[in-house]
PDB file of C-alpha atoms in Angstrom:
ATOM      1  CA  UNK A 103      92.534   9.804  20.381  1.00  0.00           C
ATOM      2  CA  UNK A 104      92.174   6.526  22.534  1.00  0.00           C
ATOM      3  CA  UNK A 105      88.398   6.819  21.539  1.00  0.00           C
ATOM      4  CA  UNK A 106      89.306   6.071  18.148  1.00  0.00           C
ATOM      5  CA  UNK A 107      92.088   3.053  18.737  1.00  0.00           C
ATOM      6  CA  UNK A 108      88.887   1.814  21.407  1.00  0.00           C
ATOM      7  CA  UNK A 109      85.948   2.188  18.475  1.00  0.00           C
ATOM      8  CA  UNK A 110      88.949   0.810  15.793  1.00  0.00           C
ATOM      9  CA  UNK A 111      89.118  -2.520  18.553  1.00  0.00           C
ATOM     10  CA  UNK A 112      85.136  -2.986  18.580  1.00  0.00           C
ATOM     11  CA  UNK A 113      84.200  -2.356  15.051  1.00  0.00           C
ATOM     12  CA  UNK A 114      87.309  -5.026  14.048  1.00  0.00           C
ATOM     13  CA  UNK A 115      85.374  -7.846  17.031  1.00  0.00           C
ATOM     14  CA  UNK A 116      81.993  -7.517  15.959  1.00  0.00           C
ATOM     15  CA  UNK A 117      83.144  -8.449  12.123  1.00  0.00           C
ATOM     16  CA  UNK A 118      85.431 -11.374  13.462  1.00  0.00           C
ATOM     17  CA  UNK A 119      82.480 -12.333  15.669  1.00  0.00           C
ATOM     18  CA  UNK A 120      79.919 -11.980  12.029  1.00  0.00           C
ATOM     19  CA  UNK A 121      82.808 -13.399  10.768  1.00  0.00           C
ATOM     20  CA  UNK A 122      82.620 -16.476  13.206  1.00  0.00           C
ATOM     21  CA  UNK A 123      79.050 -16.811  13.112  1.00  0.00           C
ATOM     22  CA  UNK A 124      78.916 -17.178   9.461  1.00  0.00           C
ATOM     23  CA  UNK A 125      81.264 -19.977   9.197  1.00  0.00           C
ATOM     24  CA  UNK A 126      79.392 -21.849  11.385  1.00  0.00           C
ATOM     25  CA  UNK A 127      76.174 -21.289   9.107  1.00  0.00           C
ATOM     26  CA  UNK A 128      78.483 -22.126   5.825  1.00  0.00           C
ATOM     27  CA  UNK A 129      79.666 -26.119   8.025  1.00  0.00           C
ATOM     28  CA  UNK A 130      76.400 -26.466   9.390  1.00  0.00           C
ATOM     29  CA  UNK A 131      74.966 -30.149   8.477  1.00  0.00           C
ATOM     30  CA  UNK A 132      71.202 -29.521   7.259  1.00  0.00           C
ATOM     31  CA  UNK A 133      69.417 -32.717   8.529  1.00  0.00           C
ATOM     32  CA  UNK A 134      65.641 -33.794   6.576  1.00  0.00           C
ATOM     33  CA  UNK A 135      64.214 -35.487   9.838  1.00  0.00           C
ATOM     34  CA  UNK A 136      62.394 -39.041   8.578  1.00  0.00           C
ATOM     35  CA  UNK A 137      64.372 -38.109   5.544  1.00  0.00           C
ATOM     36  CA  UNK A 138      62.138 -38.523   2.633  1.00  0.00           C
ATOM     37  CA  UNK A 139      59.677 -39.875   4.456  1.00  0.00           C
ATOM     38  CA  UNK A 140      59.752 -36.961   6.278  1.00  0.00           C
ATOM     39  CA  UNK A 141      57.945 -36.034   9.832  1.00  0.00           C
ATOM     40  CA  UNK A 142      55.314 -38.865   9.903  1.00  0.00           C
ATOM     41  CA  UNK A 143      53.801 -42.364  11.751  1.00  0.00           C
ATOM     42  CA  UNK A 144      55.314 -44.926  10.727  1.00  0.00           C
ATOM     43  CA  UNK A 145      58.899 -43.621  11.578  1.00  0.00           C
ATOM     44  CA  UNK A 146      61.423 -44.646  13.624  1.00  0.00           C
ATOM     45  CA  UNK A 147      62.600 -41.188  14.647  1.00  0.00           C
ATOM     46  CA  UNK A 148      65.316 -42.818  17.377  1.00  0.00           C
ATOM     47  CA  UNK A 149      66.741 -44.864  15.133  1.00  0.00           C
ATOM     48  CA  UNK A 150      67.670 -41.810  13.228  1.00  0.00           C
ATOM     49  CA  UNK A 151      68.646 -39.597  16.101  1.00  0.00           C
ATOM     50  CA  UNK A 152      70.862 -41.732  17.466  1.00  0.00           C
ATOM     51  CA  UNK A 153      72.603 -42.532  13.303  1.00  0.00           C
ATOM     52  CA  UNK A 154      73.567 -38.891  13.476  1.00  0.00           C
ATOM     53  CA  UNK A 155      75.844 -36.444  14.267  1.00  0.00           C
ATOM     54  CA  UNK A 156      74.589 -33.375  15.027  1.00  0.00           C
ATOM     55  CA  UNK A 157      76.683 -29.766  15.815  1.00  0.00           C
ATOM     56  CA  UNK A 158      75.828 -26.781  17.010  1.00  0.00           C
ATOM     57  CA  UNK A 159      75.042 -24.753  14.575  1.00  0.00           C
ATOM     58  CA  UNK A 160      72.851 -27.866  12.201  1.00  0.00           C
ATOM     59  CA  UNK A 161      69.799 -27.410  10.771  1.00  0.00           C
ATOM     60  CA  UNK A 162      66.565 -29.992  11.540  1.00  0.00           C
ATOM     61  CA  UNK A 163      64.435 -29.357   8.900  1.00  0.00           C
ATOM     62  CA  UNK A 164      60.469 -30.865   9.842  1.00  0.00           C
ATOM     63  CA  UNK A 165      58.696 -31.969   6.183  1.00  0.00           C
ATOM     64  CA  UNK A 166      54.423 -32.486   6.999  1.00  0.00           C
ATOM     65  CA  UNK A 167      51.175 -32.021   6.899  1.00  0.00           C
ATOM     66  CA  UNK A 168      48.677 -30.050   8.419  1.00  0.00           C
ATOM     67  CA  UNK A 169      47.742 -33.370  10.287  1.00  0.00           C
ATOM     68  CA  UNK A 170      51.326 -33.012  12.586  1.00  0.00           C
ATOM     69  CA  UNK A 171      53.359 -31.135  14.200  1.00  0.00           C
ATOM     70  CA  UNK A 172      56.303 -29.665  15.542  1.00  0.00           C
ATOM     71  CA  UNK A 173      56.958 -29.198  19.546  1.00  0.00           C
ATOM     72  CA  UNK A 174      61.117 -28.872  21.259  1.00  0.00           C
ATOM     73  CA  UNK A 175      59.832 -29.587  24.503  1.00  0.00           C
ATOM     74  CA  UNK A 176      62.291 -30.507  27.570  1.00  0.00           C
ATOM     75  CA  UNK A 177      63.146 -33.626  28.451  1.00  0.00           C
ATOM     76  CA  UNK A 178      59.972 -34.713  31.218  1.00  0.00           C
ATOM     77  CA  UNK A 179      57.679 -33.562  28.504  1.00  0.00           C
ATOM     78  CA  UNK A 180      59.609 -35.468  26.395  1.00  0.00           C
ATOM     79  CA  UNK A 181      59.417 -38.350  28.323  1.00  0.00           C
ATOM     80  CA  UNK A 182      56.234 -38.333  29.182  1.00  0.00           C
ATOM     81  CA  UNK A 183      54.478 -37.006  25.643  1.00  0.00           C
ATOM     82  CA  UNK A 184      53.409 -33.637  27.604  1.00  0.00           C
ATOM     83  CA  UNK A 185      52.457 -31.295  24.118  1.00  0.00           C
ATOM     84  CA  UNK A 186      51.465 -28.000  27.579  1.00  0.00           C
ATOM     85  CA  UNK A 187      54.439 -26.512  27.947  1.00  0.00           C
ATOM     86  CA  UNK A 188      56.582 -26.313  24.510  1.00  0.00           C
ATOM     87  CA  UNK A 189      60.227 -25.225  24.210  1.00  0.00           C
ATOM     88  CA  UNK A 190      58.599 -24.049  21.045  1.00  0.00           C
ATOM     89  CA  UNK A 191      56.041 -25.008  18.547  1.00  0.00           C
ATOM     90  CA  UNK A 192      54.805 -25.073  14.594  1.00  0.00           C
ATOM     91  CA  UNK A 193      52.806 -26.789  12.905  1.00  0.00           C
ATOM     92  CA  UNK A 194      53.269 -24.724   9.204  1.00  0.00           C
ATOM     93  CA  UNK A 195      54.175 -27.531   7.334  1.00  0.00           C
ATOM     94  CA  UNK A 196      57.623 -27.014   6.781  1.00  0.00           C
ATOM     95  CA  UNK A 197      59.987 -25.827   9.986  1.00  0.00           C
ATOM     96  CA  UNK A 198      63.264 -25.861   9.660  1.00  0.00           C
ATOM     97  CA  UNK A 199      65.263 -25.761  13.625  1.00  0.00           C
ATOM     98  CA  UNK A 200      69.137 -24.859  14.553  1.00  0.00           C
ATOM     99  CA  UNK A 201      70.132 -26.281  17.161  1.00  0.00           C
ATOM    100  CA  UNK A 202      71.640 -23.543  19.169  1.00  0.00           C
ATOM    101  CA  UNK A 203      72.453 -26.113  22.512  1.00  0.00           C
ATOM    102  CA  UNK A 204      74.877 -28.561  23.092  1.00  0.00           C
ATOM    103  CA  UNK A 205      73.406 -31.483  24.363  1.00  0.00           C
ATOM    104  CA  UNK A 206      70.007 -32.552  24.453  1.00  0.00           C
ATOM    105  CA  UNK A 207      67.674 -31.074  23.077  1.00  0.00           C
ATOM    106  CA  UNK A 208      63.967 -33.073  22.370  1.00  0.00           C
ATOM    107  CA  UNK A 209      62.061 -33.030  19.870  1.00  0.00           C
ATOM    108  CA  UNK A 210      57.312 -34.946  20.369  1.00  0.00           C
ATOM    109  CA  UNK A 211      54.556 -33.924  17.452  1.00  0.00           C
ATOM    110  CA  UNK A 212      52.277 -31.526  19.075  1.00  0.00           C
ATOM    111  CA  UNK A 213      49.814 -33.229  17.465  1.00  0.00           C
ATOM    112  CA  UNK A 214      47.151 -34.946  20.146  1.00  0.00           C
ATOM    113  CA  UNK A 215      48.202 -38.915  20.957  1.00  0.00           C
ATOM    114  CA  UNK A 216      51.833 -39.175  18.249  1.00  0.00           C
ATOM    115  CA  UNK A 217      53.815 -38.965  20.507  1.00  0.00           C
ATOM    116  CA  UNK A 218      53.305 -41.980  22.091  1.00  0.00           C
ATOM    117  CA  UNK A 219      52.793 -43.375  18.375  1.00  0.00           C
ATOM    118  CA  UNK A 220      56.419 -42.261  17.988  1.00  0.00           C
ATOM    119  CA  UNK A 221      57.018 -39.655  16.372  1.00  0.00           C
ATOM    120  CA  UNK A 222      59.021 -38.005  19.021  1.00  0.00           C
ATOM    121  CA  UNK A 223      63.439 -37.403  18.713  1.00  0.00           C
ATOM    122  CA  UNK A 224      66.997 -36.659  20.664  1.00  0.00           C
ATOM    123  CA  UNK A 225      68.457 -34.514  18.932  1.00  0.00           C
ATOM    124  CA  UNK A 226      71.620 -35.416  21.163  1.00  0.00           C
ATOM    125  CA  UNK A 227      74.070 -32.176  19.472  1.00  0.00           C
ATOM    126  CA  UNK A 228      77.569 -31.489  20.325  1.00  0.00           C
ATOM    127  CA  UNK A 229      79.985 -28.499  21.062  1.00  0.00           C
TER     128      UNK A 229
END
């Protein structure tokens, strides 16, 4: 009988955790990076990111042409526009990234030369 109670308790915990994830996803804000311009040269992404209130679970949507890519990188690589060691990288033309880490999250264009032209920003995420 004790085993049944423990199993029921565990099932309850799993259901509560699942529900919390669903509610968090429902409350997530979807941010289109660069708004109507998308992920291109010539947008002030620093100003754009600073004007946003990013929270855990929010989504970043990158829309871009095949000339560009999006890399999530570490701080040093962000500062130096180093594309050699990304945390993640995509060049599909439409990328959605979930913000899963509180604090600064660093994004740059993964195509050589574009980061130095301003295609980079920091998403400061609050818990």
